[in-house]
mmCIF file of C-alpha atoms in Angstrom:
data_model
loop_
_atom_site.group_PDB
_atom_site.id
_atom_site.type_symbol
_atom_site.label_atom_id
_atom_site.label_comp_id
_atom_site.label_asym_id
_atom_site.label_seq_id
_atom_site.Cartn_x
_atom_site.Cartn_y
_atom_site.Cartn_z
ATOM 1 C CA MET V 1 21.011 -10.959 4.875
ATOM 2 C CA LYS V 2 18.676 -9.467 6.900
ATOM 3 C CA GLN V 3 17.674 -6.017 5.493
ATOM 4 C CA ILE V 4 17.992 -2.852 7.617
ATOM 5 C CA ASN V 5 14.334 -1.481 8.673
ATOM 6 C CA GLY V 6 14.202 2.163 8.056
ATOM 7 C CA ASP V 7 11.676 2.330 11.004
ATOM 8 C CA ASN V 8 14.041 1.394 13.468
ATOM 9 C CA PRO V 9 17.576 1.769 11.848
ATOM 10 C CA GLY V 10 19.482 1.944 15.150
ATOM 11 C CA ASN V 11 22.949 3.695 14.886
ATOM 12 C CA PHE V 12 24.071 6.539 12.142
ATOM 13 C CA LEU V 13 26.164 3.605 10.092
ATOM 14 C CA ASN V 14 22.872 1.888 9.767
ATOM 15 C CA LYS V 15 20.845 4.944 8.306
ATOM 16 C CA ILE V 16 23.531 5.619 5.617
ATOM 17 C CA LEU V 17 23.671 2.076 4.869
ATOM 18 C CA TYR V 18 19.933 2.089 4.674
ATOM 19 C CA PHE V 19 20.276 4.636 1.709
ATOM 20 C CA PHE V 20 22.427 2.151 -0.196
ATOM 21 C CA GLN V 21 20.294 -0.598 0.415
ATOM 22 C CA CYS V 22 17.167 1.047 -1.062
ATOM 23 C CA ILE V 23 19.345 2.166 -3.996
ATOM 24 C CA ILE V 24 20.517 -1.102 -4.790
ATOM 25 C CA ASN V 25 16.942 -2.529 -4.379
ATOM 26 C CA HIS V 26 15.319 0.005 -6.873
ATOM 27 C CA LYS V 27 17.745 -1.544 -9.607
ATOM 28 C CA LYS V 28 16.437 -5.224 -8.910
ATOM 29 C CA GLY V 29 14.087 -6.984 -11.155
ATOM 30 C CA ASN V 30 13.878 -6.845 -14.737
ATOM 31 C CA ASP V 31 12.429 -4.630 -17.425
ATOM 32 C CA GLY V 32 9.435 -6.741 -17.818
ATOM 33 C CA TYR V 33 5.797 -5.105 -19.148
ATOM 34 C CA CYS V 34 3.814 -3.900 -16.357
ATOM 35 C CA GLU V 35 0.501 -2.179 -17.575
ATOM 36 C CA ILE V 36 0.000 1.331 -16.499
ATOM 37 C CA ASN V 37 -3.237 3.021 -16.134
ATOM 38 C CA ASN V 38 -3.854 6.709 -15.906
ATOM 39 C CA PRO V 39 -7.291 7.774 -14.604
ATOM 40 C CA THR V 40 -8.092 11.370 -13.433
ATOM 41 C CA LEU V 41 -8.734 11.375 -9.646
ATOM 42 C CA SER V 42 -11.365 13.320 -8.008
ATOM 43 C CA ILE V 43 -10.241 14.286 -4.355
ATOM 44 C CA LEU V 44 -13.164 15.228 -2.049
ATOM 45 C CA ASN V 45 -11.293 17.724 0.183
ATOM 46 C CA LEU V 46 -8.293 18.814 -1.652
ATOM 47 C CA GLU V 47 -7.233 21.319 1.214
ATOM 48 C CA THR V 48 -7.004 18.597 4.006
ATOM 49 C CA PHE V 49 -4.895 19.844 6.942
ATOM 50 C CA ASP V 50 -1.916 17.783 8.098
ATOM 51 C CA LYS V 51 -2.125 15.582 5.056
ATOM 52 C CA SER V 52 0.879 15.078 2.762
ATOM 53 C CA PRO V 53 0.948 15.274 -1.251
ATOM 54 C CA SER V 54 1.067 11.495 -1.373
ATOM 55 C CA ARG V 55 -1.614 10.932 1.180
ATOM 56 C CA LEU V 56 -4.080 13.105 -0.642
ATOM 57 C CA LEU V 57 -3.466 11.497 -3.846
ATOM 58 C CA CYS V 58 -3.995 7.967 -2.151
ATOM 59 C CA ASP V 59 -7.383 9.310 -0.785
ATOM 60 C CA GLY V 60 -8.231 10.546 -4.302
ATOM 61 C CA LEU V 61 -7.562 7.179 -5.565
ATOM 62 C CA TRP V 62 -9.627 5.356 -3.176
ATOM 63 C CA ASN V 63 -12.517 8.037 -3.680
ATOM 64 C CA SER V 64 -12.327 7.741 -7.556
ATOM 65 C CA ILE V 65 -12.558 4.114 -7.853
ATOM 66 C CA ASP V 66 -15.562 2.864 -9.525
ATOM 67 C CA TYR V 67 -17.137 0.647 -6.792
ATOM 68 C CA GLU V 68 -20.436 -0.084 -8.535
ATOM 69 C CA ASN V 69 -18.588 -1.732 -11.463
ATOM 70 C CA ILE V 70 -16.092 -3.550 -9.131
ATOM 71 C CA LYS V 71 -19.122 -4.930 -7.308
ATOM 72 C CA SER V 72 -20.762 -6.204 -10.803
ATOM 73 C CA GLN V 73 -17.514 -8.012 -11.699
ATOM 74 C CA LEU V 74 -17.078 -9.494 -8.424
ATOM 75 C CA ASN V 75 -20.753 -10.658 -8.355
ATOM 76 C CA SER V 76 -20.828 -9.875 -4.765
ATOM 77 C CA ASN V 77 -21.107 -6.890 -2.182
ATOM 78 C CA LEU V 78 -17.501 -5.586 -1.192
ATOM 79 C CA ASN V 79 -15.830 -7.249 1.654
ATOM 80 C CA PHE V 80 -12.659 -5.895 2.259
ATOM 81 C CA PHE V 81 -9.484 -6.912 3.996
ATOM 82 C CA ASP V 82 -6.929 -4.330 4.914
ATOM 83 C CA ILE V 83 -3.307 -5.380 5.572
ATOM 84 C CA GLY V 84 -1.688 -3.076 8.183
ATOM 85 C CA CYS V 85 -5.013 -1.619 8.912
ATOM 86 C CA GLY V 86 -3.589 0.919 11.802
ATOM 87 C CA SER V 87 -6.438 3.085 13.454
ATOM 88 C CA GLY V 88 -9.100 1.421 10.893
ATOM 89 C CA LEU V 89 -9.701 4.597 9.289
ATOM 90 C CA TYR V 90 -9.718 3.532 5.685
ATOM 91 C CA GLY V 91 -12.404 1.057 6.837
ATOM 92 C CA THR V 92 -14.384 4.173 7.425
ATOM 93 C CA PHE V 93 -13.661 5.641 4.322
ATOM 94 C CA LEU V 94 -14.351 2.616 2.214
ATOM 95 C CA LYS V 95 -17.827 2.365 3.782
ATOM 96 C CA LYS V 96 -18.495 5.969 2.689
ATOM 97 C CA PHE V 97 -16.774 5.649 -0.806
ATOM 98 C CA SER V 98 -18.393 2.322 -1.587
ATOM 99 C CA SER V 99 -21.727 3.060 -0.224
ATOM 100 C CA GLN V 100 -24.502 0.615 -0.881
ATOM 101 C CA TYR V 101 -21.930 -1.933 -2.389
ATOM 102 C CA PHE V 102 -19.982 -1.995 1.191
ATOM 103 C CA GLU V 103 -20.459 -5.412 3.080
ATOM 104 C CA SER V 104 -17.741 -5.683 5.406
ATOM 105 C CA TYR V 105 -14.343 -4.624 6.306
ATOM 106 C CA THR V 106 -11.718 -6.523 8.299
ATOM 107 C CA GLY V 107 -8.318 -4.985 9.547
ATOM 108 C CA LEU V 108 -5.139 -6.811 10.373
ATOM 109 C CA ASP V 109 -2.244 -5.616 12.047
ATOM 110 C CA VAL V 110 0.243 -6.282 14.840
ATOM 111 C CA TYR V 111 -1.401 -4.151 17.446
ATOM 112 C CA LYS V 112 -5.172 -2.996 17.708
ATOM 113 C CA ASN V 113 -5.227 0.910 17.755
ATOM 114 C CA ASP V 114 -7.534 2.551 20.511
ATOM 115 C CA LYS V 115 -9.258 4.340 17.918
ATOM 116 C CA TYR V 116 -10.183 1.357 15.749
ATOM 117 C CA PRO V 117 -13.949 1.417 14.843
ATOM 118 C CA GLN V 118 -15.808 -1.152 17.005
ATOM 119 C CA GLU V 119 -18.123 -1.739 14.046
ATOM 120 C CA PHE V 120 -15.411 -3.342 12.034
ATOM 121 C CA SER V 121 -13.517 -6.610 12.801
ATOM 122 C CA HIS V 122 -10.000 -6.887 13.859
ATOM 123 C CA ILE V 123 -6.980 -9.537 13.661
ATOM 124 C CA THR V 124 -4.000 -8.807 15.789
ATOM 125 C CA ASP V 125 -1.151 -10.794 13.742
ATOM 126 C CA LYS V 126 1.411 -10.310 11.592
ATOM 127 C CA ALA V 127 1.153 -10.048 7.671
ATOM 128 C CA GLU V 128 3.161 -13.232 7.246
ATOM 129 C CA ASN V 129 0.077 -15.152 8.874
ATOM 130 C CA VAL V 130 -2.419 -13.485 6.459
ATOM 131 C CA PHE V 131 -3.221 -16.558 4.815
ATOM 132 C CA GLN V 132 -5.268 -18.219 7.405
ATOM 133 C CA TYR V 133 -7.647 -15.313 8.035
ATOM 134 C CA ILE V 134 -8.705 -14.675 4.243
ATOM 135 C CA ASN V 135 -12.008 -16.665 4.126
ATOM 136 C CA LYS V 136 -14.201 -17.259 0.861
ATOM 137 C CA LYS V 137 -16.237 -14.015 1.623
ATOM 138 C CA ILE V 138 -13.178 -11.807 1.355
ATOM 139 C CA ASN V 139 -13.052 -10.556 -2.310
ATOM 140 C CA PHE V 140 -11.220 -7.125 -2.055
ATOM 141 C CA VAL V 141 -8.061 -6.933 -0.322
ATOM 142 C CA ILE V 142 -5.982 -3.463 0.305
ATOM 143 C CA SER V 143 -3.026 -2.148 2.031
ATOM 144 C CA GLN V 144 -2.246 1.665 2.303
ATOM 145 C CA SER V 145 1.439 2.676 2.893
ATOM 146 C CA ALA V 146 1.765 -0.955 4.548
ATOM 147 C CA LEU V 147 3.716 -3.441 2.111
ATOM 148 C CA GLU V 148 7.113 -1.103 2.720
ATOM 149 C CA HIS V 149 7.032 -2.052 6.291
ATOM 150 C CA ILE V 150 6.629 -5.736 5.756
ATOM 151 C CA GLU V 151 9.947 -7.586 5.449
ATOM 152 C CA LYS V 152 8.732 -10.360 3.258
ATOM 153 C CA ASP V 153 6.227 -8.681 0.895
ATOM 154 C CA ILE V 154 6.747 -10.871 -1.955
ATOM 155 C CA PHE V 155 5.686 -13.693 0.338
ATOM 156 C CA VAL V 156 2.875 -11.844 1.678
ATOM 157 C CA LEU V 157 1.539 -11.145 -1.688
ATOM 158 C CA ASN V 158 1.968 -14.399 -3.008
ATOM 159 C CA GLU V 159 0.121 -15.921 0.136
ATOM 160 C CA ILE V 160 -2.711 -13.506 -0.307
ATOM 161 C CA THR V 161 -3.107 -14.213 -4.093
ATOM 162 C CA ARG V 162 -2.668 -17.979 -3.504
ATOM 163 C CA LYS V 163 -5.705 -17.922 -0.937
ATOM 164 C CA LEU V 164 -7.715 -15.665 -3.065
ATOM 165 C CA ASP V 165 -6.883 -17.908 -6.222
ATOM 166 C CA LYS V 166 -7.847 -21.041 -4.197
ATOM 167 C CA ASN V 167 -11.152 -19.604 -3.320
ATOM 168 C CA ASN V 168 -12.170 -19.872 -6.913
ATOM 169 C CA THR V 169 -14.220 -16.431 -6.925
ATOM 170 C CA PRO V 170 -13.518 -13.321 -8.434
ATOM 171 C CA PHE V 171 -11.269 -11.003 -6.445
ATOM 172 C CA ILE V 172 -9.155 -7.872 -6.615
ATOM 173 C CA GLN V 173 -6.248 -6.477 -4.473
ATOM 174 C CA ILE V 174 -4.955 -2.671 -4.480
ATOM 175 C CA HIS V 175 -1.893 -1.963 -2.647
ATOM 176 C CA LEU V 176 -0.862 1.740 -2.338
ATOM 177 C CA ILE V 177 2.888 1.836 -1.777
ATOM 178 C CA PRO V 178 6.102 4.619 -1.909
ATOM 179 C CA ALA V 179 7.845 4.899 -5.184
ATOM 180 C CA SER V 180 11.458 5.069 -5.465
ATOM 181 C CA LYS V 181 11.654 8.898 -5.336
ATOM 182 C CA SER V 182 10.106 8.325 -1.863
ATOM 183 C CA LEU V 183 13.610 7.568 -0.063
ATOM 184 C CA TRP V 184 14.344 11.453 -0.379
ATOM 185 C CA LEU V 185 11.066 12.394 1.050
ATOM 186 C CA TYR V 186 10.366 9.814 4.102
ATOM 187 C CA LEU V 187 14.231 9.353 4.385
ATOM 188 C CA TRP V 188 14.236 6.146 6.921
ATOM 189 C CA HIS V 189 10.890 4.642 6.414
ATOM 190 C CA GLY V 190 10.278 0.893 6.069
ATOM 191 C CA TYR V 191 12.208 -1.513 4.391
ATOM 192 C CA ARG V 192 11.950 -0.355 0.823
ATOM 193 C CA GLN V 193 10.247 1.665 -1.765
ATOM 194 C CA TYR V 194 9.207 0.313 -5.283
ATOM 195 C CA SER V 195 10.359 1.124 -8.722
ATOM 196 C CA LYS V 196 8.748 0.038 -11.769
ATOM 197 C CA LYS V 197 11.502 -2.775 -12.171
ATOM 198 C CA ASN V 198 10.471 -4.174 -8.770
ATOM 199 C CA LEU V 199 6.898 -4.069 -9.463
ATOM 200 C CA SER V 200 7.448 -5.751 -13.073
ATOM 201 C CA ASN V 201 9.391 -8.596 -11.141
ATOM 202 C CA ILE V 202 6.631 -8.930 -8.462
ATOM 203 C CA SER V 203 4.011 -8.883 -11.561
ATOM 204 C CA ASN V 204 5.908 -11.629 -13.350
ATOM 205 C CA ILE V 205 6.400 -13.834 -9.976
ATOM 206 C CA LEU V 206 2.690 -13.793 -9.476
ATOM 207 C CA LYS V 207 1.515 -14.451 -13.071
ATOM 208 C CA LYS V 208 3.885 -17.285 -13.287
ATOM 209 C CA LYS V 209 2.081 -18.863 -10.203
ATOM 210 C CA PHE V 210 -1.497 -17.847 -10.694
ATOM 211 C CA ASN V 211 -4.477 -16.756 -13.288
ATOM 212 C CA VAL V 212 -4.140 -12.813 -12.567
ATOM 213 C CA LYS V 213 -3.897 -9.651 -14.007
ATOM 214 C CA THR V 214 -1.620 -6.838 -12.666
ATOM 215 C CA SER V 215 -1.541 -3.046 -13.398
ATOM 216 C CA ILE V 216 -0.012 0.011 -11.841
ATOM 217 C CA ILE V 217 -1.362 3.732 -11.323
ATOM 218 C CA PRO V 218 1.066 6.469 -11.230
ATOM 219 C CA LEU V 219 0.224 8.866 -8.268
ATOM 220 C CA GLY V 220 2.142 12.364 -8.143
ATOM 221 C CA GLY V 221 5.089 13.421 -9.848
ATOM 222 C CA ASN V 222 7.744 16.104 -9.688
ATOM 223 C CA ILE V 223 5.911 18.933 -8.383
ATOM 224 C CA SER V 224 4.085 16.987 -5.413
ATOM 225 C CA PHE V 225 8.019 15.669 -4.653
ATOM 226 C CA TRP V 226 9.427 18.939 -4.739
ATOM 227 C CA THR V 227 6.547 20.482 -2.518
ATOM 228 C CA HIS V 228 6.914 17.653 -0.077
ATOM 229 C CA LEU V 229 10.769 17.863 -0.020
ATOM 230 C CA LYS V 230 10.863 21.519 0.795
ATOM 231 C CA TYR V 231 7.825 21.976 3.016
ATOM 232 C CA ILE V 232 7.727 18.657 4.890
ATOM 233 C CA THR V 233 11.132 16.553 4.700
ATOM 234 C CA LEU V 234 13.600 19.719 4.856
ATOM 235 C CA SER V 235 11.507 21.514 7.061
ATOM 236 C CA GLU V 236 11.333 18.502 9.611
ATOM 237 C CA PHE V 237 14.999 17.474 9.375
ATOM 238 C CA PHE V 238 16.193 21.154 9.749
ATOM 239 C CA ARG V 239 13.913 22.038 12.734
ATOM 240 C CA LYS V 240 13.829 18.809 14.436
ATOM 241 C CA PHE V 241 17.259 17.410 14.035
ATOM 242 C CA ILE V 242 19.245 20.639 13.591
ATOM 243 C CA LEU V 243 17.593 22.797 15.961
ATOM 244 C CA LYS V 244 16.406 20.092 18.178
ATOM 245 C CA ASP V 245 12.721 21.528 18.258
ATOM 246 C CA LYS V 246 10.915 18.432 19.096
ATOM 247 C CA LEU V 247 7.526 20.370 19.040
ATOM 248 C CA PHE V 248 7.885 21.422 15.446
ATOM 249 C CA LYS V 249 5.012 20.211 13.106
ATOM 250 C CA TRP V 250 5.356 20.814 9.178
ATOM 251 C CA SER V 251 1.576 20.984 9.098
ATOM 252 C CA ASN V 252 1.616 24.287 11.068
ATOM 253 C CA GLN V 253 3.802 26.377 8.574
ATOM 254 C CA LYS V 254 1.819 29.060 6.991
ATOM 255 C CA ASN V 255 -0.365 28.256 4.164
ATOM 256 C CA ILE V 256 1.144 24.721 3.748
ATOM 257 C CA GLU V 257 -2.297 23.129 2.987
ATOM 258 C CA LYS V 258 -2.837 25.435 0.092
ATOM 259 C CA LYS V 259 0.945 24.856 -1.488
ATOM 260 C CA ILE V 260 0.171 21.201 -1.044
ATOM 261 C CA ALA V 261 -3.514 21.377 -2.550
ATOM 262 C CA LYS V 262 -1.833 23.598 -5.491
ATOM 263 C CA SER V 263 0.828 20.902 -6.236
ATOM 264 C CA VAL V 264 -1.586 18.027 -6.164
ATOM 265 C CA ASN V 265 -4.277 19.796 -8.120
ATOM 266 C CA LYS V 266 -1.878 19.710 -11.083
ATOM 267 C CA GLU V 267 -1.109 15.766 -10.961
ATOM 268 C CA LEU V 268 -4.656 14.429 -10.608
ATOM 269 C CA ASP V 269 -4.533 12.766 -14.106
ATOM 270 C CA CYS V 270 -1.769 10.099 -12.921
ATOM 271 C CA LYS V 271 0.382 10.578 -16.034
ATOM 272 C CA GLN V 272 3.680 11.139 -14.155
ATOM 273 C CA GLU V 273 6.570 9.222 -15.431
ATOM 274 C CA SER V 274 8.317 9.593 -12.003
ATOM 275 C CA PRO V 275 5.781 9.133 -9.289
ATOM 276 C CA ILE V 276 5.926 9.422 -5.791
ATOM 277 C CA PHE V 277 3.640 6.432 -4.795
ATOM 278 C CA TRP V 278 1.958 3.547 -6.642
ATOM 279 C CA ALA V 279 -1.327 1.749 -6.872
ATOM 280 C CA PHE V 280 -0.420 -1.796 -7.470
ATOM 281 C CA ILE V 281 -3.396 -3.660 -8.553
ATOM 282 C CA ILE V 282 -3.732 -7.503 -8.663
ATOM 283 C CA SER V 283 -7.113 -9.253 -9.843
ATOM 284 C CA SER V 284 -8.337 -12.384 -10.968
ATOM 285 C CA ASN V 285 -8.074 -12.752 -14.748
ATOM 286 C CA ASN V 286 -11.943 -11.987 -15.569
ATOM 287 C CA ILE V 287 -11.714 -8.300 -13.952
ATOM 288 C CA SER V 288 -11.054 -5.538 -16.316
ATOM 289 C CA ILE V 289 -8.494 -3.309 -14.630
ATOM 290 C CA LYS V 290 -7.914 -0.804 -17.177
ATOM 291 C CA ASP V 291 -11.412 0.320 -18.333
ATOM 292 C CA ASN V 292 -13.926 -0.433 -15.555
ATOM 293 C CA LEU V 293 -12.103 0.139 -12.165
ATOM 294 C CA VAL V 294 -11.320 3.572 -11.932
ATOM 295 C CA LYS V 295 -13.769 6.271 -12.812
ATOM 296 C CA ASN V 296 -12.361 8.336 -15.535
ATOM 297 C CA SER V 297 -13.729 11.786 -14.022
ATOM 298 C CA LYS V 298 -12.318 15.269 -14.718
ATOM 299 C CA SER V 299 -14.114 16.685 -11.601
ATOM 300 C CA LYS V 300 -11.826 17.934 -9.076
ATOM 301 C CA GLU V 301 -14.185 18.412 -5.977
ATOM 302 C CA GLY V 302 -12.943 20.555 -3.221
ATOM 303 C CA LYS V 303 -10.810 22.448 -5.294
#
């Protein structure tokens, strides 16, 4: 049965059915083991205007990765491939964060954003066709808030991993995706959110087919959840849908960036049992996910 796409649910009935679809999907999978890592994130600019708690936490993860160690383990400079790249902003971020270890960035999306940087390669196509674009040079596949918008997400992950594995060189994938709690934060958004059961199930599927390691990092928790719900979700729902104020922007609320920064600052240790986002990591078996991929720094720059 075709899933309801929360990005374009259509009528009111579909919006209601979307919630039931997601809640049922959160229960699917098994209770298989999925390794959890708990680094401490370092965020460059915590009080960033117009960024939600989850986006700040995701940016913090990209900033906190130990790119030098990854480069050493991959035996190569870093060649990024971004699924659902949008404006290509993360190409700019990753070039900055990975510094001298950066070699290339290629983005794939169904359209090319007008703001996409000219210095990076771009592919206009669906994620389901990703297999034909991953060459032997690619060793670092990423996605930022994209897998939930892809109807055949497991197929795409399988195709990416199959091609990387076939290349017979070390690789890593990091996919940042909304946790099941995000259903109540983003309302109608994508095809799904991901529970630990879902990720354990995907992990088991990939491990049966390929010689890979998998891991998850929880991002954010109850404090970030309530901050987002109160100042973003409920504010937008009330002002835009009840009061019909089409010009309302949650980021224009008084001191909102300080409130978000305060909540995020309390959850940089990635130890929350009920996160709002996940980092799902897949790597070739010779890559050490637990000890070497994320700097365990306790500094909180930009506080």
